[in-house]
């Protein structure tokens, strides 16, 4: 799946991943389609909502989403979607560990079930607790540079600011804030939520984001596998452009053959 | 049963509740105007792809909008997929009791109806929940008639706790209570509160509810807000279509949902739009209040354009062809394989999932009698995922009192 762009690998908490595209597992029309789209994405890190999974420890063929996530291909990153406060998020994390999942967590706490906007106060509190318990924590946040810095201070492995509300496909509406987060970051910055087009993912990567996470735009596409490939390609292209360095933007024309060359 | 008769008049209700807000809304005028909307107004709204106000929503209920039903359906489908994906959540109702202190002329459980009355014991509740879990359900709606004995003796709490052994997601549909009475139910693990206003048209409401606490219109109307204060994560409301003019009910329930989405912002709000079904008693609906299949589709799609995040529930009251057709158009929750008789699943054979006996104590007759697995197959055949589990017990039981909203 790797192209010849020779991008640097994505490394989070000392672990390398084959792609800078992270993929979510909600909203697909079937588990089989989700599995196929994940394969097509080339991603090595996929998130799954634990409220959809079987955490009871009993055999449960009706809560079998984890059965479709191929453990040899991906690091399965459980997320705490559904948690409304720090206490609930921590409880879910402990259940995930008890269910045998790796001690990595996408921390998301959104008391608002409609726009799923994250609660910064509860997120910071939960992150601090979980890091102390030895978790590798990847928190989903609004694009707030101060919060991002605070989360890095308590030991989070990434920060995951939203580009725009989940599922909105509106792209990088928080671009100016994300630029500050990237400039100040000491950990990988993963742009999460709101990216609806491969061009938007490429834009985030060109800005210097370390990775992007896509779910809705792939899951509800008429051909999720093809869209997953489109995002994977855009992410690679955007990263290559960032690593190469984009040319400066100028308001005035700069002729490729200078007008005053004759002066020698 | 102590109930605040002070709520009998909406003007007596505390400030800042929907009952008070509702009195100020021009529902009758919007319902009237929605029958006579011009085509260009409809086209303008469809051009925007969203109904941005209650007035826009009412316009999408018009006969003129019906002429553009295909476009309306396409827009509804697109919005639903964006916010909910290609997934439909399944749940099963479990009736705990048909004992009821109310006299409601249209309801099979009305206390003056001569049906066998039963409140099923907790052991049978757990047995039936396990039976439903074997069918695949991980989301359960516990339903009971309105009776004082559930409020204080711990029966419902115990039923919730025993159900949680098999079902991570528990909703309840009981007679309205005070917020303090709801708190033990939330603490026990119930995630959702469902309460239907039945009819939002006050004179009709008062004529249909002859006796019992249900006759207090505004007390019922403010129930979701009390549930939110007690900490429920999901709130379900609805109107029973067939009791009054469907456009009036539609505008009212949409206004209620819009209000709850703003005020109870931590809750997921859903609407159910059940139509009258045959039930015990002599009630005969007024045929002029009937809402056709086509109008029902129009209503659901219009709701989606007005409130894209709204959960929309479709019950087994509806015939199978309509349920099949609505899967990709806007609904997000479906019941399946339902019995509306307390203990009714006792008579279901697990292979075919059909009742082997009559159900004289049922609340109403269902229309879609297909087994849960057939419904799931139908959903999958349409390119959608049938979601059985979408809530975990870890989210259900909090050691802290649930977040209390500042109400009133």
XYZ file of C-alpha atoms in Angstrom:
672
model
C 0.000 0.000 0.000
C 3.023 2.300 0.480
C 3.697 4.706 -2.367
C 7.134 5.873 -3.507
C 6.859 9.224 -1.753
C 9.083 7.946 1.067
C 7.312 9.882 3.759
C 8.561 9.611 7.293
C 6.528 7.057 9.212
C 4.014 8.218 11.788
C 5.249 7.468 15.286
C 3.036 7.732 18.354
C 4.366 6.872 21.798
C 7.309 5.066 20.248
C 5.198 2.926 17.930
C 5.352 3.348 14.152
C 2.379 3.097 11.846
C 2.362 2.400 8.095
C 0.028 5.273 7.249
C -0.795 8.732 8.481
C -4.463 8.044 7.877
C -6.422 6.894 10.919
C -9.914 5.540 10.333
C -13.036 5.372 12.488
C -15.412 2.425 12.442
C -18.843 4.015 12.948
C -21.615 4.591 10.393
C -20.696 1.800 7.952
C -23.557 -0.123 6.394
C -22.137 -3.454 7.559
C -19.203 -4.880 9.445
C -18.015 -6.538 6.239
C -17.958 -3.233 4.390
C -16.130 -1.633 7.301
C -13.496 -4.387 7.206
C -12.967 -3.948 3.463
C -12.732 -0.151 3.677
C -10.220 -0.374 6.529
C -8.055 -2.680 4.442
C -8.283 -0.308 1.477
C -7.275 2.638 3.636
C -3.895 1.132 4.444
C -4.311 2.480 7.951
C -2.560 0.872 10.872
C -4.618 2.542 13.567
C -8.403 2.297 13.726
C -10.739 3.497 16.424
C -13.801 1.665 17.694
C -16.547 2.853 20.024
C -16.598 0.616 23.042
C -20.314 1.161 23.521
C -20.745 -0.910 20.344
C -18.398 -3.681 21.455
C -18.818 -6.648 23.717
C -17.195 -5.795 27.013
C -19.218 -8.138 29.164
C -16.726 -10.944 28.929
C -19.505 -13.239 27.709
C -19.771 -14.568 24.189
C -21.930 -12.070 22.349
C -22.496 -12.632 18.632
C -24.668 -9.499 18.492
C -21.933 -7.147 19.684
C -19.169 -8.474 17.532
C -17.625 -5.399 15.900
C -14.213 -6.314 17.343
C -14.332 -9.605 15.442
C -14.082 -7.635 12.203
C -11.013 -5.634 13.215
C -8.024 -7.660 12.136
C -5.582 -7.540 15.007
C -2.582 -8.344 12.793
C -3.245 -5.323 10.569
C -4.176 -2.618 13.056
C -3.700 -1.316 16.473
C -7.316 -1.133 17.623
C -7.773 2.112 19.460
C -10.826 1.934 21.700
C -12.699 5.201 22.104
C -14.903 6.396 24.885
C -17.731 7.756 22.733
C -20.844 7.967 24.853
C -19.001 9.064 27.976
C -20.398 12.310 29.341
C -17.806 12.908 32.021
C -14.341 11.873 33.180
C -15.627 9.213 35.530
C -17.480 7.386 32.770
C -14.545 7.604 30.384
C -12.186 6.116 32.956
C -14.669 3.351 33.719
C -14.915 2.463 30.017
C -11.131 2.442 29.715
C -10.818 -0.020 32.573
C -13.438 -2.271 30.999
C -11.540 -2.185 27.712
C -8.398 -3.285 29.486
C -10.317 -6.055 31.253
C -11.637 -7.162 27.844
C -8.064 -7.624 26.664
C -7.638 -4.544 24.476
C -4.268 -2.751 24.383
C -3.866 0.041 26.864
C -4.272 2.747 24.246
C -7.305 5.003 24.275
C -8.906 7.647 22.132
C -10.366 9.808 24.851
C -13.570 11.512 23.818
C -16.014 13.033 26.244
C -18.925 14.839 24.704
C -21.947 15.653 26.798
C -23.629 17.146 23.736
C -24.961 14.157 21.747
C -25.868 16.238 18.709
C -22.671 17.981 17.600
C -20.482 15.731 19.767
C -18.338 18.663 20.789
C -15.782 17.649 23.401
C -15.853 18.823 27.011
C -12.419 20.335 27.691
C -12.600 20.247 31.485
C -13.672 16.610 31.792
C -11.219 15.613 29.055
C -8.247 17.102 30.892
C -9.319 15.509 34.155
C -9.747 12.074 32.583
C -6.490 12.341 30.628
C -4.543 13.065 33.788
C -6.053 10.076 35.585
C -5.542 7.698 32.670
C -1.939 8.716 32.006
C -1.176 8.068 35.676
C -2.695 4.603 35.260
C -0.289 3.914 32.405
C -2.546 4.528 29.436
C -1.407 5.911 26.098
C -4.021 8.629 25.737
C -5.028 10.282 22.457
C -7.567 12.974 23.364
C -10.194 14.394 20.990
C -10.479 18.127 21.606
C -11.766 21.337 20.210
C -9.020 23.229 18.418
C -7.865 24.995 21.571
C -4.093 25.550 21.721
C -4.008 26.100 25.480
C -5.911 22.910 26.149
C -3.615 21.077 23.735
C -0.617 22.323 25.691
C -2.199 21.319 29.013
C -2.912 17.821 27.702
C 0.699 17.475 26.569
C 1.824 18.607 30.021
C -0.111 15.772 31.668
C 1.437 13.234 29.301
C -0.955 12.623 26.409
C 0.579 10.837 23.423
C -1.120 13.033 20.804
C -3.655 15.794 20.586
C -6.603 15.407 18.193
C -8.210 18.744 17.428
C -11.374 18.863 15.346
C -11.389 20.535 11.954
C -15.140 21.114 12.224
C -18.002 19.255 13.953
C -18.119 15.476 13.485
C -19.835 14.399 10.287
C -20.153 17.947 8.990
C -17.741 17.559 6.031
C -16.965 21.255 6.441
C -13.209 20.815 6.497
C -10.673 22.936 8.328
C -12.889 25.608 9.813
C -10.534 25.766 12.790
C -7.457 26.158 10.606
C -5.974 29.182 12.386
C -6.172 27.459 15.780
C -4.788 24.189 14.453
C -1.815 26.079 13.009
C -0.991 27.290 16.515
C -1.430 23.805 17.962
C 0.947 22.380 15.336
C 3.480 25.146 15.921
C 3.526 24.476 19.665
C 3.178 20.704 19.572
C 5.540 18.349 21.354
C 3.477 15.293 20.347
C 1.854 14.287 17.036
C -1.159 16.373 16.044
C -4.000 14.378 14.510
C -6.764 16.395 12.874
C -9.951 14.618 13.791
C -13.529 15.281 12.679
C -15.139 17.334 9.976
C -12.852 16.410 7.072
C -15.187 15.509 4.230
C -12.966 15.473 1.154
C -9.512 14.122 0.344
C -8.477 17.663 -0.578
C -9.288 18.763 2.975
C -7.187 15.926 4.369
C -4.323 16.919 2.065
C -4.674 20.513 3.231
C -4.358 19.432 6.882
C -1.262 17.394 6.044
C 0.292 20.242 4.030
C -0.161 22.454 7.112
C 1.959 20.044 9.098
C -0.576 17.852 10.845
C 1.029 14.513 11.627
C -2.074 12.517 10.726
C -5.800 12.808 10.093
C -8.678 10.662 11.279
C -11.551 10.073 8.876
C -14.802 8.252 9.475
C -18.051 9.668 8.056
C -16.612 10.702 4.704
C -15.475 7.134 4.068
C -18.273 5.228 5.799
C -21.202 6.890 4.022
C -19.536 7.229 0.600
C -21.239 5.238 -2.173
C -18.016 3.226 -2.519
C -16.246 3.296 0.874
C -13.232 1.295 -0.343
C -12.535 3.675 -3.196
C -13.022 6.686 -0.959
C -10.658 5.152 1.600
C -8.006 4.867 -1.120
C -8.659 8.452 -2.188
C -8.074 9.672 1.356
C -4.984 7.503 1.758
C -3.484 8.964 -1.423
C -4.352 12.533 -0.429
C -2.797 12.069 2.998
C 0.405 10.753 1.462
C 0.530 13.601 -1.038
C -0.138 16.216 1.613
C 2.535 14.844 3.895
C 5.078 14.677 1.076
C 4.326 18.298 0.225
C 4.813 19.304 3.862
C 8.068 17.392 4.209
C 9.334 18.815 0.926
C 8.260 22.321 1.866
C 5.733 24.399 -0.008
C 6.890 27.538 -1.733
C 6.248 30.879 -0.092
C 3.057 32.742 -0.946
C 3.541 36.196 -2.374
C 1.033 38.864 -3.348
C 3.306 40.128 -6.123
C 4.472 38.351 -9.231
C 7.890 36.751 -9.158
C 9.004 35.995 -12.689
C 10.874 32.735 -13.129
C 13.213 34.633 -15.425
C 14.049 37.813 -13.526
C 13.408 40.980 -15.507
C 16.735 42.440 -14.425
C 18.912 39.463 -15.320
C 20.614 41.442 -18.005
C 22.403 43.409 -15.261
C 24.442 40.309 -14.519
C -50.981 9.455 44.181
C -49.839 13.029 44.893
C -49.694 14.874 41.620
C -49.504 18.639 41.187
C -52.987 19.582 40.167
C -51.598 23.122 40.031
C -50.339 22.125 36.594
C -53.872 21.642 35.407
C -53.677 24.970 33.616
C -50.610 25.712 31.533
C -50.620 29.258 32.832
C -49.941 27.797 36.289
C -46.898 25.851 35.144
C -43.495 27.083 36.306
C -41.799 29.588 34.076
C -39.478 28.359 31.390
C -41.008 24.998 30.599
C -42.300 23.726 27.323
C -45.898 23.792 28.585
C -45.576 27.522 28.994
C -43.694 27.987 25.753
C -46.286 25.958 23.882
C -49.077 28.326 24.881
C -47.245 31.102 23.053
C -46.692 29.228 19.812
C -49.090 29.791 16.895
C -49.578 26.056 16.334
C -53.127 26.274 15.023
C -52.168 29.016 12.592
C -49.113 27.090 11.344
C -51.175 23.914 10.928
C -53.802 25.870 8.999
C -51.253 27.604 6.789
C -49.413 24.363 6.128
C -52.384 23.170 4.070
C -52.187 26.157 1.741
C -48.526 26.767 0.999
C -47.525 27.999 -2.458
C -45.211 25.904 -4.633
C -42.474 28.563 -4.764
C -42.230 28.597 -0.973
C -41.753 24.816 -0.962
C -39.159 25.037 -3.727
C -37.266 27.713 -1.813
C -37.004 25.469 1.265
C -36.027 22.433 -0.771
C -33.446 24.590 -2.528
C -31.871 25.284 0.869
C -31.942 21.592 1.762
C -33.014 22.478 5.291
C -36.158 23.654 7.055
C -34.689 26.470 9.077
C -37.743 27.324 11.177
C -40.982 25.866 12.445
C -42.683 27.819 9.652
C -40.475 26.102 7.061
C -41.245 22.738 8.639
C -44.988 23.411 8.510
C -44.642 24.345 4.843
C -43.025 20.967 4.138
C -46.195 19.271 5.419
C -48.284 20.926 2.708
C -50.003 19.250 -0.242
C -47.685 21.284 -2.485
C -44.645 19.770 -0.754
C -46.170 16.331 -1.263
C -45.777 16.931 -4.997
C -41.996 17.098 -4.392
C -41.885 14.070 -2.115
C -39.105 12.357 -4.036
C -36.769 15.325 -3.657
C -37.746 15.693 -0.006
C -36.972 12.000 0.547
C -33.584 12.297 -1.172
C -32.607 15.232 1.024
C -33.812 13.442 4.131
C -31.777 10.374 3.221
C -28.647 12.436 2.668
C -28.950 14.268 5.985
C -29.727 11.084 7.904
C -26.705 9.304 6.495
C -24.455 12.211 7.294
C -25.468 12.349 10.943
C -26.338 8.717 11.690
C -24.551 6.760 8.965
C -26.091 3.730 7.325
C -27.302 2.216 10.546
C -30.620 1.544 12.279
C -30.703 0.759 15.978
C -33.060 -2.045 17.043
C -34.914 -2.394 20.326
C -37.676 -4.473 21.860
C -40.470 -3.369 24.164
C -41.240 -5.408 27.274
C -44.556 -4.700 28.941
C -44.303 -5.033 32.716
C -47.922 -4.334 33.590
C -51.271 -3.415 32.112
C -52.673 -2.229 35.417
C -53.622 1.403 35.068
C -55.512 3.994 37.084
C -56.397 6.161 34.086
C -59.477 6.177 31.929
C -58.288 7.096 28.431
C -60.920 6.373 25.818
C -58.508 5.228 23.081
C -56.157 3.012 25.125
C -56.430 -0.746 25.549
C -55.104 -0.448 29.120
C -57.846 2.040 30.144
C -59.030 0.951 33.593
C -62.633 0.540 32.464
C -61.692 -2.017 29.788
C -62.452 -5.602 30.707
C -59.102 -7.255 30.025
C -57.065 -9.610 32.202
C -54.810 -7.453 34.397
C -51.328 -8.482 35.357
C -48.046 -7.109 36.658
C -45.397 -9.651 35.851
C -43.047 -10.766 38.634
C -39.413 -9.745 38.498
C -38.274 -13.296 37.878
C -40.436 -13.471 34.749
C -39.123 -10.075 33.644
C -35.573 -11.392 33.738
C -36.583 -14.594 32.004
C -38.219 -12.668 29.166
C -35.337 -10.223 28.861
C -32.986 -13.176 28.483
C -35.305 -14.556 25.807
C -35.204 -11.233 23.948
C -31.411 -11.135 24.310
C -31.211 -14.533 22.624
C -33.022 -12.937 19.676
C -30.214 -10.377 19.506
C -31.622 -7.362 21.316
C -29.276 -5.340 23.483
C -31.650 -2.421 23.848
C -34.890 -2.723 25.803
C -37.908 -0.521 26.436
C -39.729 -1.301 29.685
C -43.393 -0.231 29.454
C -46.157 -0.181 32.037
C -49.564 1.355 32.553
C -49.795 4.206 35.043
C -50.197 2.861 38.538
C -48.987 4.186 41.906
C -47.434 0.929 43.004
C -44.482 1.247 40.629
C -43.457 4.634 41.916
C -42.373 3.832 45.415
C -41.937 0.113 45.988
C -38.722 -0.391 44.024
C -40.290 -2.739 41.467
C -39.150 -0.804 38.406
C -35.646 -0.270 39.801
C -35.368 -3.975 40.418
C -36.651 -4.774 36.914
C -34.032 -2.406 35.447
C -31.210 -3.998 37.429
C -32.256 -7.501 36.489
C -32.655 -6.508 32.831
C -29.154 -5.046 32.795
C -27.836 -8.551 33.261
C -28.802 -9.143 29.617
C -29.382 -5.699 28.083
C -26.914 -2.806 28.307
C -29.447 -0.238 27.114
C -32.664 0.225 29.113
C -35.367 2.777 28.341
C -38.559 3.241 30.327
C -42.075 4.309 29.411
C -44.165 4.727 32.552
C -46.614 7.234 33.981
C -44.949 10.631 34.485
C -43.116 11.167 37.743
C -41.331 13.893 39.640
C -37.609 14.351 38.962
C -36.780 12.976 42.401
C -38.780 9.847 41.631
C -36.883 9.366 38.383
C -33.457 9.584 39.996
C -33.506 6.035 41.442
C -34.402 4.729 37.981
C -31.433 6.545 36.447
C -29.205 5.306 39.258
C -30.417 1.793 38.573
C -29.199 2.091 35.002
C -32.036 3.366 32.806
C -30.662 5.542 30.014
C -33.813 6.824 28.323
C -37.215 8.179 29.274
C -40.063 7.923 26.804
C -43.307 9.828 27.281
C -45.822 10.556 24.562
C -48.151 13.495 24.822
C -50.682 11.452 22.787
C -52.355 14.622 21.480
C -51.007 18.139 21.776
C -54.456 19.589 21.105
C -55.582 20.512 24.574
C -59.380 20.328 24.151
C -59.031 16.910 22.527
C -56.613 15.782 25.236
C -59.045 16.768 27.960
C -61.950 15.054 26.257
C -60.052 11.777 25.837
C -58.534 11.558 29.315
C -61.535 11.135 31.559
C -59.986 10.221 34.888
C -56.639 9.606 36.547
C -53.412 11.582 36.709
C -52.986 11.459 32.959
C -55.683 14.071 32.539
C -53.222 16.776 33.605
C -52.033 17.972 30.220
C -49.251 20.350 31.225
C -47.865 18.000 33.894
C -47.377 15.405 31.176
C -45.995 17.915 28.709
C -43.189 18.925 31.083
C -42.213 15.338 31.892
C -39.150 15.156 29.607
C -37.669 18.185 31.340
C -38.111 16.522 34.741
C -36.506 13.400 33.308
C -33.570 15.449 32.082
C -33.174 16.989 35.513
C -33.009 13.461 36.917
C -30.214 12.557 34.478
C -31.701 10.542 31.619
C -29.384 10.537 28.599
C -32.101 10.126 26.009
C -35.566 11.608 25.891
C -38.306 10.272 23.657
C -41.487 12.135 22.870
C -44.320 11.594 20.440
C -47.925 12.044 19.443
C -50.433 9.311 18.720
C -51.578 10.071 15.203
C -55.296 9.650 14.680
C -56.548 11.504 17.743
C -56.503 14.949 16.125
C -55.450 16.738 12.911
C -52.080 15.289 11.947
C -50.556 18.580 10.843
C -51.371 20.154 14.201
C -49.765 17.222 16.000
C -46.748 17.270 13.697
C -46.039 20.974 14.199
C -46.522 20.572 17.948
C -44.244 17.587 18.409
C -41.589 19.182 16.190
C -41.752 22.340 18.300
C -41.399 20.212 21.418
C -38.364 18.384 20.017
C -36.743 21.650 18.974
C -37.302 23.027 22.470
C -35.825 19.926 24.129
C -32.799 19.891 21.819
C -31.966 23.409 22.951
C -32.814 23.155 26.612
C -31.913 19.559 27.412
C -28.717 19.782 25.394
C -27.011 16.823 27.029
C -29.784 14.453 26.014
C -30.360 12.766 22.714
C -33.932 13.522 21.695
C -36.061 11.173 19.653
C -39.557 11.305 18.265
C -42.004 8.507 17.660
C -44.988 8.957 15.378
C -47.282 6.018 16.123
C -50.606 5.733 14.344
C -53.756 4.449 16.009
C -54.134 0.678 15.971
C -57.085 -1.509 16.979
C -57.258 -1.925 20.758
C -59.674 -3.007 23.485
C -62.551 -0.574 24.110
C -65.126 1.138 21.934
C -63.001 4.010 20.639
C -63.480 4.850 16.982
C -61.030 7.377 15.549
C -62.337 10.267 13.470
C -61.477 9.310 9.866
C -60.645 12.930 9.037
C -57.681 12.695 11.432
C -56.161 9.736 9.585
C -52.644 10.235 8.227
C -51.904 8.250 5.083
C -48.705 6.299 4.373
C -47.629 8.967 1.911
C -48.233 11.734 4.441
C -46.332 9.747 7.074
C -43.309 9.540 4.767
C -43.622 13.257 4.053
C -43.758 14.016 7.774
C -40.672 11.933 8.609
C -38.632 13.478 5.796
C -39.767 16.989 6.746
C -38.732 16.336 10.357
C -35.283 15.317 9.182
C -34.868 18.548 7.213
C -35.950 20.526 10.278
C -33.998 18.654 12.979
C -31.123 16.662 11.429
C -29.884 15.261 14.764
C -33.269 14.026 15.901
C -33.729 10.322 16.533
C -36.834 9.063 14.729
C -38.401 5.838 15.954
C -40.648 3.541 13.941
C -42.661 0.939 15.811
C -44.283 -2.345 14.846
C -47.593 -0.507 14.717
C -46.703 0.220 11.096
C -47.137 -2.323 8.304
C -44.064 -4.075 6.970
C -44.029 -2.427 3.522
C -43.955 1.036 5.087
C -41.257 0.077 7.590
C -39.133 -1.394 4.822
C -39.517 1.732 2.722
C -38.658 4.088 5.567
C -35.364 2.407 6.565
C -33.269 4.469 4.139
C -35.291 7.686 4.395
C -34.833 9.072 7.869
C -35.630 6.737 10.731
C -32.907 5.766 13.182
C -34.589 3.365 15.625
C -36.950 0.444 15.095
C -38.700 -1.991 17.370
C -39.100 -5.543 16.146
C -40.912 -8.745 17.021
C -42.984 -6.986 19.655
C -45.618 -8.159 22.081
C -47.697 -5.457 23.796
C -49.035 -7.815 26.435
C -47.312 -8.064 29.828
C -45.551 -11.388 29.868
C -46.473 -11.831 26.205
C -43.073 -13.185 25.169
C -43.773 -16.183 27.377
C -45.951 -17.422 24.536
C -43.412 -16.784 21.774
C -41.596 -19.761 20.359
C -37.938 -18.897 19.972
C -37.463 -20.335 16.516
C -40.199 -18.585 14.575
C -40.720 -15.773 17.087
C -44.477 -15.833 16.765
C -47.003 -15.942 19.559
C -48.560 -19.336 20.101
C -51.529 -17.865 22.007
C -53.996 -14.971 21.826
C -52.944 -11.865 23.708
C -56.109 -10.564 25.374
C -54.164 -8.253 27.688
C -52.273 -6.444 24.922
C -52.241 -2.653 24.647
C -52.848 -2.696 20.902
C -52.365 -5.023 17.964
C -49.065 -4.707 16.156
C -48.944 -4.631 12.344
C -45.440 -5.881 11.544
C -45.198 -9.341 13.075
C -41.895 -10.376 11.542
C -39.245 -11.909 13.776
C -36.304 -9.727 14.898
C -33.873 -11.596 12.667
C -36.116 -11.045 9.661
C -36.162 -7.321 10.404
C -32.370 -7.302 10.747
C -32.060 -9.144 7.429
C -34.382 -6.666 5.749
C -32.258 -3.775 7.065
C -29.060 -5.418 5.847
C -30.601 -6.174 2.458
C -31.089 -2.436 2.037
C -27.396 -1.776 2.617
C -27.831 -0.689 6.232
C -26.418 -2.106 9.423
C -28.836 -3.379 12.054
C -27.255 -2.110 15.270
C -28.104 -4.256 18.273
C -25.721 -2.743 20.793
C -25.082 0.992 21.061
C -24.800 1.497 24.792
C -22.712 -0.125 27.461
C -23.406 -0.905 31.055
C -20.314 1.093 31.954
C -22.250 4.164 30.850
C -25.479 3.065 32.464
C -24.680 3.048 36.129
C -22.994 5.999 37.704
C -21.673 6.084 41.235
C -22.447 9.770 41.302
C -25.913 11.261 40.969
C -26.487 12.009 37.313
C -25.730 15.443 36.008
C -28.556 17.686 37.048
C -29.675 20.368 34.693
C -30.805 23.714 35.902
C -34.477 23.540 35.180
C -37.065 26.222 35.706
